[in-house]
C-alpha positions as a Python dict, from the first residue, in 0.01 Angstrom:
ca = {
    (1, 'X'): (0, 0, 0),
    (2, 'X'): (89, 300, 190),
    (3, 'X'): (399, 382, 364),
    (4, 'X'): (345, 256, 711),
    (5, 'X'): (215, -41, 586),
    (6, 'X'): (566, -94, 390),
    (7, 'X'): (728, -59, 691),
    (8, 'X'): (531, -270, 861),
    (9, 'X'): (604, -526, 560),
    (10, 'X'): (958, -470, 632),
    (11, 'X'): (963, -508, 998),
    (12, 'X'): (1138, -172, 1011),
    (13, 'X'): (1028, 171, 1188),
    (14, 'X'): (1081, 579, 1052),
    (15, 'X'): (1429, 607, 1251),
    (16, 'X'): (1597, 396, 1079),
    (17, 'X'): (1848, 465, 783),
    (18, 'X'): (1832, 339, 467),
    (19, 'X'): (2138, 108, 497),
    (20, 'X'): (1979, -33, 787),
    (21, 'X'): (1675, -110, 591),
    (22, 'X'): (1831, -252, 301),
    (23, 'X'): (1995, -497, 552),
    (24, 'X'): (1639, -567, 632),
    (25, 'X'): (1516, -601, 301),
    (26, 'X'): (1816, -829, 213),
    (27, 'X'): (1714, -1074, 510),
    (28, 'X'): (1366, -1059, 437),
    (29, 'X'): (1451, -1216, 104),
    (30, 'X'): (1665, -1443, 237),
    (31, 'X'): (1374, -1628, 430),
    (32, 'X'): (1109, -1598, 144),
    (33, 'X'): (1290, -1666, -175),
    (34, 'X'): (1063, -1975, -345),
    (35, 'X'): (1424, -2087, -424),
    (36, 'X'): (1415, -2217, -40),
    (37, 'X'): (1097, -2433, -101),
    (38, 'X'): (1144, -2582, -429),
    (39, 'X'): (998, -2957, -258),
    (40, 'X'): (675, -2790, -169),
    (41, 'X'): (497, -2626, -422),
    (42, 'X'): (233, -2454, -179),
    (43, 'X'): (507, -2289, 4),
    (44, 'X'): (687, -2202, -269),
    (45, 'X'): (387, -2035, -396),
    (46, 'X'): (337, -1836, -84),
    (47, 'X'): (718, -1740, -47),
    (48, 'X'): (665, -1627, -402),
    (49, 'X'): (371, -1398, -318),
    (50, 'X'): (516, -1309, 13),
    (51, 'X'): (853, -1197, -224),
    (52, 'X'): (670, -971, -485),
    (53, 'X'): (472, -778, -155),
    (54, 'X'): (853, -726, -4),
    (55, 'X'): (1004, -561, -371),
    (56, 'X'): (708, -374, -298),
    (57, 'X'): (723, -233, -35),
    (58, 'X'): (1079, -176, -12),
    (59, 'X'): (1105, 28, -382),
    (60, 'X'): (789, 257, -164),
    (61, 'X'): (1049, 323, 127),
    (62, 'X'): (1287, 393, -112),
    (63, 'X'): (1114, 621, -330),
    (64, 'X'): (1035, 790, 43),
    (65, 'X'): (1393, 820, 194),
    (66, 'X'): (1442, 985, -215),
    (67, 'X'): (1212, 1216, -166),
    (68, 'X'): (1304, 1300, 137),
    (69, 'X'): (1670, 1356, 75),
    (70, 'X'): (1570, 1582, -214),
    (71, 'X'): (1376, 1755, 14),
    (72, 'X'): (1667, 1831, 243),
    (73, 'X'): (1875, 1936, -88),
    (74, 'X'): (1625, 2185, -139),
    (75, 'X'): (1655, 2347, 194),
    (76, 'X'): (1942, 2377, 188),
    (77, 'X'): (1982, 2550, -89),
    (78, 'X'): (1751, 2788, -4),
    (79, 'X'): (1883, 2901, 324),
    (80, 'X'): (2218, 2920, 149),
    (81, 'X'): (2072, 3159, -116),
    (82, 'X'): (1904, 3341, 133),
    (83, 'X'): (2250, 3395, 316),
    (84, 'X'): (2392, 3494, -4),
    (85, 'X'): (2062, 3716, -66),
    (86, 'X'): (2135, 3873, 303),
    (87, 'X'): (2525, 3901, 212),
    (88, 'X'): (2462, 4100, -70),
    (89, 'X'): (2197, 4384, 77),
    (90, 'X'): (2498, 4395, 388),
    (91, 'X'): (2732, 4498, 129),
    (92, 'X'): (2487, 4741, -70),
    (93, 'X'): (2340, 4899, 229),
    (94, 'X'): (2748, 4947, 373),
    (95, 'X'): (2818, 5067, 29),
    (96, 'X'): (2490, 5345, 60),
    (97, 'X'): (2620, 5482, 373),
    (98, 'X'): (2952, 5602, 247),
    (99, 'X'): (2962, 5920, -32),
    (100, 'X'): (3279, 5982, -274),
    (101, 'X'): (3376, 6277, -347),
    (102, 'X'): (3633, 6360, -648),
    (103, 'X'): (3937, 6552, -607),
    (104, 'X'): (3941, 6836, -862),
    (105, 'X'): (4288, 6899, -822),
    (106, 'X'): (4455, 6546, -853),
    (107, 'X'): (4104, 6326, -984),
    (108, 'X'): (4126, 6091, -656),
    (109, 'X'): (3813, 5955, -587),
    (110, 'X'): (3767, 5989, -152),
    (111, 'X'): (3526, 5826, 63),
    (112, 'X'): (3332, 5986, 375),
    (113, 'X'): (3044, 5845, 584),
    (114, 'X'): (2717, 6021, 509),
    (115, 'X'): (2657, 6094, 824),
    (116, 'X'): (2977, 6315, 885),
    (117, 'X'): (2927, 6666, 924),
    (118, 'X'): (3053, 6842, 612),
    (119, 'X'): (3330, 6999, 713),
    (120, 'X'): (3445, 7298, 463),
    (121, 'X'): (3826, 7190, 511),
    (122, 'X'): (3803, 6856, 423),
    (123, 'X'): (4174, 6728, 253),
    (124, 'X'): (4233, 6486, -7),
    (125, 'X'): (4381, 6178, 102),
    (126, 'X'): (4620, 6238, -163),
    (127, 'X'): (4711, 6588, -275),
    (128, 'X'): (4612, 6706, 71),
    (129, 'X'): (4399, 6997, -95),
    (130, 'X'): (4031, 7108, 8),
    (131, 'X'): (3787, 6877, -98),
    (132, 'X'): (3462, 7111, -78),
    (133, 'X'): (3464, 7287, -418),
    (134, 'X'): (3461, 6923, -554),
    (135, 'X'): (3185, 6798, -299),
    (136, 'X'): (2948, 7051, -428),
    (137, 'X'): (3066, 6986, -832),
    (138, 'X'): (2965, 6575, -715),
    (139, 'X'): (2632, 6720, -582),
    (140, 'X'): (2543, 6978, -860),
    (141, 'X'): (2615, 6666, -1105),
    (142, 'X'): (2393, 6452, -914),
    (143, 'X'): (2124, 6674, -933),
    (144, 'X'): (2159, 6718, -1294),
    (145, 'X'): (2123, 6349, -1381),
    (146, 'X'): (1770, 6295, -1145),
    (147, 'X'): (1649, 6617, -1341),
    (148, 'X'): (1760, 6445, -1702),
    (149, 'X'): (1612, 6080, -1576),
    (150, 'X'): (1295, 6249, -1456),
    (151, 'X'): (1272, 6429, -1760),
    (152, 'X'): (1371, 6105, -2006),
    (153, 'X'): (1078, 5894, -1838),
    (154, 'X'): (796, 6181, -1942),
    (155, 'X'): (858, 6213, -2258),
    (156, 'X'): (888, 5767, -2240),
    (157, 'X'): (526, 5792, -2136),
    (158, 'X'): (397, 6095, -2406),
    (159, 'X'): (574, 5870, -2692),
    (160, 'X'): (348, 5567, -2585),
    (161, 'X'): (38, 5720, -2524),
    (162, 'X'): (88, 5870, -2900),
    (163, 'X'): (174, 5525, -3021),
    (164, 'X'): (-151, 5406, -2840),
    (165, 'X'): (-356, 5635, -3017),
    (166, 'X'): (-170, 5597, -3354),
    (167, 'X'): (-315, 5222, -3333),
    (168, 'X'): (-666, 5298, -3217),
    (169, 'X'): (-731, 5523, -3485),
    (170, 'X'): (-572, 5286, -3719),
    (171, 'X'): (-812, 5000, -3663),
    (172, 'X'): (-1102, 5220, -3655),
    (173, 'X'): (-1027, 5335, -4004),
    (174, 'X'): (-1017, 5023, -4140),
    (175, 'X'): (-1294, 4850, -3900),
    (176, 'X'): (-1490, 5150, -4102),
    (177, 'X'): (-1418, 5047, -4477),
    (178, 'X'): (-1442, 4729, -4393),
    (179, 'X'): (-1800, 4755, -4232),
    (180, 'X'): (-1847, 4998, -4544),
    (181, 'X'): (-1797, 4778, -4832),
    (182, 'X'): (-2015, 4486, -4687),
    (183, 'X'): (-2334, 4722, -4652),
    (184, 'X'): (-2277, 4830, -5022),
    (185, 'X'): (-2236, 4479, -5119),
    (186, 'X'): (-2542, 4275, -4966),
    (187, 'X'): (-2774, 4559, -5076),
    (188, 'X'): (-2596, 4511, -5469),
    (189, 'X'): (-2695, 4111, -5408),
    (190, 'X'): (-3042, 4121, -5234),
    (191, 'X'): (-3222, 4073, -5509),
    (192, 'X'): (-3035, 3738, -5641),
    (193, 'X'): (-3106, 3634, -5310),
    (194, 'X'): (-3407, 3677, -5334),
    (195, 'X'): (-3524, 3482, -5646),
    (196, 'X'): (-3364, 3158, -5523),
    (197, 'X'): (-3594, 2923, -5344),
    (198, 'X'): (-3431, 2797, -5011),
    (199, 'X'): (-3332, 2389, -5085),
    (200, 'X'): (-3460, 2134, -4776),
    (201, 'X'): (-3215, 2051, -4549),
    (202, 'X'): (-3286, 1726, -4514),
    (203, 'X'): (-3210, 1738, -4897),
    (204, 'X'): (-2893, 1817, -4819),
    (205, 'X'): (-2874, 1566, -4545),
    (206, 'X'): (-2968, 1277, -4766),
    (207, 'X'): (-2693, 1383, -5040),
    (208, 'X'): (-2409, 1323, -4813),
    (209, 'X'): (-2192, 1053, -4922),
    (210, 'X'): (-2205, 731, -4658),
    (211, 'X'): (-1879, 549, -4560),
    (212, 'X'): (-1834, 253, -4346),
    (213, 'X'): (-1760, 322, -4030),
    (214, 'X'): (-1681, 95, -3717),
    (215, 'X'): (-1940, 124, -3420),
    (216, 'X'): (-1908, 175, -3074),
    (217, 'X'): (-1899, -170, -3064),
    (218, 'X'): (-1645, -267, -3257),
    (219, 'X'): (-1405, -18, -3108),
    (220, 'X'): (-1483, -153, -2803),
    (221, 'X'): (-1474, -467, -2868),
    (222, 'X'): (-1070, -396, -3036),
    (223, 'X'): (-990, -202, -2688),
    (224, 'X'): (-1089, -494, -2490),
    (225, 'X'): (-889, -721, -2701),
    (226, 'X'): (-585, -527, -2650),
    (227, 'X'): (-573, -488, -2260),
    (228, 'X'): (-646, -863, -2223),
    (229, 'X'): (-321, -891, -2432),
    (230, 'X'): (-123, -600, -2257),
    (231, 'X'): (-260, -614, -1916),
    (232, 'X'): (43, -774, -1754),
    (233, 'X'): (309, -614, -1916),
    (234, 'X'): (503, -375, -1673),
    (235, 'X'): (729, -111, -1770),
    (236, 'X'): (1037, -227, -1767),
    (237, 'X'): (1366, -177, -1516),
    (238, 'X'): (1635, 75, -1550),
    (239, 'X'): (1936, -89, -1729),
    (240, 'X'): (2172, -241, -1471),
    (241, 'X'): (1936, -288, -1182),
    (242, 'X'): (2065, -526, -878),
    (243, 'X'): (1894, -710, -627),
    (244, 'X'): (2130, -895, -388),
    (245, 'X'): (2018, -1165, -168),
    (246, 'X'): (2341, -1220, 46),
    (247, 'X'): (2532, -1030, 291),
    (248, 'X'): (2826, -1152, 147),
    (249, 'X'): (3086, -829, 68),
    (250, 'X'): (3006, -662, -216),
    (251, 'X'): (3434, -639, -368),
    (252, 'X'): (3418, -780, -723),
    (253, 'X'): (3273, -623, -1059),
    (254, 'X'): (3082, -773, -1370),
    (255, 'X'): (3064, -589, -1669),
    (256, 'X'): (2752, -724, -1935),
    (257, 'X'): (2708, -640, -2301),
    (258, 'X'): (2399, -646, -2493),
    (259, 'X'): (2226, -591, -2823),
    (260, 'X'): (1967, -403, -2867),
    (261, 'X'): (1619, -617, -2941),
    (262, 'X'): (1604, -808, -2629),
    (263, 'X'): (1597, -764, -2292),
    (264, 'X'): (1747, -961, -2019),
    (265, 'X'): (1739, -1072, -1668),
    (266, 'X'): (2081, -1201, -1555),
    (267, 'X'): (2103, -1407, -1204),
    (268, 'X'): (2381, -1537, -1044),
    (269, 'X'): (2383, -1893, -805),
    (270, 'X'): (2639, -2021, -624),
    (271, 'X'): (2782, -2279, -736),
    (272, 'X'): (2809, -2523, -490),
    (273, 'X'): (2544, -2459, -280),
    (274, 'X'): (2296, -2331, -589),
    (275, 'X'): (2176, -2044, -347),
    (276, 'X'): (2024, -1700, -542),
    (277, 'X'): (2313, -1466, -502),
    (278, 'X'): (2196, -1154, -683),
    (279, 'X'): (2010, -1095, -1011),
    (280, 'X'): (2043, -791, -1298),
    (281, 'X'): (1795, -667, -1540),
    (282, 'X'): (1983, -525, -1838),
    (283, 'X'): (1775, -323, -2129),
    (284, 'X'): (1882, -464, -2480),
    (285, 'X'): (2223, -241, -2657),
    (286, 'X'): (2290, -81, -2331),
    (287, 'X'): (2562, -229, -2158),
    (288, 'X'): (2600, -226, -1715),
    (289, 'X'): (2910, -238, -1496),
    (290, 'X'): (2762, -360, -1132),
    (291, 'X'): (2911, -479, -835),
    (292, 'X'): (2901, -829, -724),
    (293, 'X'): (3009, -1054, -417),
    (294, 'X'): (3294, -1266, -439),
    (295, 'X'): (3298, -1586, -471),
    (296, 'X'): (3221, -1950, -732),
    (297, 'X'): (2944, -1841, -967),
    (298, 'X'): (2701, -2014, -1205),
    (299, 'X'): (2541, -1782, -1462),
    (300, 'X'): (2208, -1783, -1598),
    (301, 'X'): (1957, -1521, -1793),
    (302, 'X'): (1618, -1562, -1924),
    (303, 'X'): (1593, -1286, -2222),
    (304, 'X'): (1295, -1158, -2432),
    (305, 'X'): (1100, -864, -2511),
    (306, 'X'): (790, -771, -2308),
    (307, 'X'): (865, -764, -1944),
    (308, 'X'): (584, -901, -1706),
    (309, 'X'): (814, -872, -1365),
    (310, 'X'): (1032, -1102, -1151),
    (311, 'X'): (763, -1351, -1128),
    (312, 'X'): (675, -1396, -1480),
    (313, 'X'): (991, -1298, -1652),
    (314, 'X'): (917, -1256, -2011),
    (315, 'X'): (568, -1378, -2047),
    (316, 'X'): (547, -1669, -2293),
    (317, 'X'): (806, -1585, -2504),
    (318, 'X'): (1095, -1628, -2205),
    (319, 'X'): (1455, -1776, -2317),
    (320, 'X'): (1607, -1917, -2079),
    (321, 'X'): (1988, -2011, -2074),
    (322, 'X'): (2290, -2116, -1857),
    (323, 'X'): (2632, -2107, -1891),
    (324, 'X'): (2818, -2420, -1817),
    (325, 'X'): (3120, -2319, -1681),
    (326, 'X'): (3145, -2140, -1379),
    (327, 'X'): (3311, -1773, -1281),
    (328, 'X'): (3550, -1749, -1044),
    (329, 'X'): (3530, -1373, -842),
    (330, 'X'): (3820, -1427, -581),
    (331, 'X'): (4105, -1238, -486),
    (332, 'X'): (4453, -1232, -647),
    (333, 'X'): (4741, -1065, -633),
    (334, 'X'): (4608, -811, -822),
    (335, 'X'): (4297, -766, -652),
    (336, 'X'): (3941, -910, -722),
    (337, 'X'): (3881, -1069, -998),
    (338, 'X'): (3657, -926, -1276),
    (339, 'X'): (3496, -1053, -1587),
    (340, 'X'): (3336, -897, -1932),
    (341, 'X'): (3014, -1085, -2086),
    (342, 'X'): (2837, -1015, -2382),
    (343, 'X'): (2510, -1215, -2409),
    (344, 'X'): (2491, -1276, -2804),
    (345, 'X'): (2518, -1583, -2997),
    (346, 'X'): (2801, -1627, -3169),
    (347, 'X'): (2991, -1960, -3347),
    (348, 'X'): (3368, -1892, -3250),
    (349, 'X'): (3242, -1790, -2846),
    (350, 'X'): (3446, -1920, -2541),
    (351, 'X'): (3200, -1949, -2343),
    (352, 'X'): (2902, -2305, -2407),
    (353, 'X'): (2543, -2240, -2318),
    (354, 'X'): (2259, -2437, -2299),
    (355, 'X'): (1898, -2377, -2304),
    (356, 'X'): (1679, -2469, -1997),
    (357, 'X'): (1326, -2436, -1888),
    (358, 'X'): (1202, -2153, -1703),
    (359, 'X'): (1110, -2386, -1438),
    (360, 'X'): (1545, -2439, -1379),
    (361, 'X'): (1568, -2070, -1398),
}
């Protein structure tokens, strides 16, 4: 699937924003939840293919509009470096047009455009004496420091040409013993070597030790059996991930703790109605704060360890569970109502839950 194509999916076009396609999305999912069709099985079916190609193509658009907003971020900062870039050689080049010149007489440091004619009675700013016997002290120093730097980088370059050849003659030496000692030694051995018959190779060959070793086949035949087993599993969700399917205001909060182990998927129904309000995938030990709609809520979660997606859950080893009372996220007083759950058993809890099929789910 490509990124028109998503579009497409989505019933959207390039100019839009990416609020205004999330609005999409959200109705989009509205129509084509299976929850919708759950007395026809073949529609259900479909809605539930026709679901999984939406998530689809709306994680592509936003992955796009991501991209492109980093883009932009990136531009930006560029031209604003270059501004600060262009800023700075300004300054420098305003900086190189100007020349000080030290007062002898009172050591105030004056500044004249370079392109001023020199002018031999030239005051101080502050003592008000002639400047000129100091202008040419400034340039006779000047002078002197390009001769020492000029001088400092030749003898730079004569100390590393010595070191160079320092080196060279170095490895040569010892390349030299070196090459030395092995002629003297192989002509002190050629005659041992000599006297010994050379053994078969396929002596040698045969004297190798044999250990059993798996074939091609079996290796193969391992791999194979470990896709079939792993081919569905996905990589799973960031902790706290939402998906709404309402356009009901988004004003209350839930806050969900887990332990690490297990994984869950946390959805939320209405509960008079039983509509799919929003679901949250929450990675085992680390806990979410996400914003919800208000309103009457049932919980549910189906937990486990492998994730396979939002069609298959957890793959055969899916929990699922409910929570029989229902949460209340209206306004008071106060403001919206909130609530803090931590999905672990425990025998003094306040809240009962019962296990259901993933078919309830």
């Amino acid at each position: 699937m490509n990124y028109k194509e998503a579009l497409a999916i989505l019933e959207v076009d390039e100019t839009m924003s990416s609020e205004e396609v999330r609005r999409a999305y959200r109705d989009l999912v509205d129509v084509w939840h299976p929850d919708r069709y759950v007395h026809n099985d073949r529609i259900k079916l479909k809605a539930s293919e026709k679901l999984k190609q939406i998530n689809r193509a709306y994680d592509l658009v936003q992955k796009h509009f991501k991209e492109k907003t980093h883009s932009s971020q990136q531009q930006s900062q560029s031209t604003k470096k270059q501004s600060q870039s262009s800023q700075q050689k300004t300054q420098s080049e305003k900086e190189e047009s100007f020349v000080y010149v030290k007062c002898t007489h009172c050591q105030t440091t004056n500044r004249f455009p370079k392109d001023k004619p020199s002018d031999p009675n030239i005051k101080c700013g502050k003592c008000g004496k002639t400047l000129e016997d100091g202008r040419q002290a400034e340039e006779a120093s000047r002078k002197a420091d390009r001769k020492k730097r000029k001088k400092a980088k030749k003898n730079a370059r004569k100390t590393k040409k010595s070191r160079v050849a320092v080196i060279i003659g170095f490895f040569s030496l010892v390349w030299g013993f070196i090459v030395v000692w092995e002629v003297s030694n192989n002509s002190y051995n050629t005659s041992d070597l000599a006297s010994k018959p050379e053994k078969p190779l396929q002596e040698y060959v045969n004297n190798i030790p044999s250990t059993a070793k798996p074939t091609i086949e079996d290796l193969l035949e391992e791999l194979e059996g470990i896709n079939e087993k792993d081919k569905n599993i996905r990589a799973t969700p960031y902790s706290g991930k939402i998906r709404y399917y309402t356009d009901r205001a988004i004003k209350a909060s839930l806050t969900i703790l887990t332990y690490s182990g297990t994984n869950y998927l946390v959805k939320l129904e209405d509960a008079a109605t039983g509509r799919y309000i929003a679901d949250i995938f929450l990675v085992g030990g680390y806990p979410a704060k996400v914003d919800i709609p208000s309103g009457r809520f049932k919980i549910k979660w189906a937990s486990g360890t492998d994730w396979y997606g939002y069609g298959e859950l957890f793959g055969p080893s899916t929990n699922c569970s409910v929570i029989q009372e229902t949460f209340n996220f209206n306004e008071t007083p106060q403001g919206f109502r909130g609530y803090r759950l931590t999905l672990e058993p425990a025998q003094h809890g306040n809240l009962n839950s019962v296990a259901i099929p993933i078919s309830q789910f």
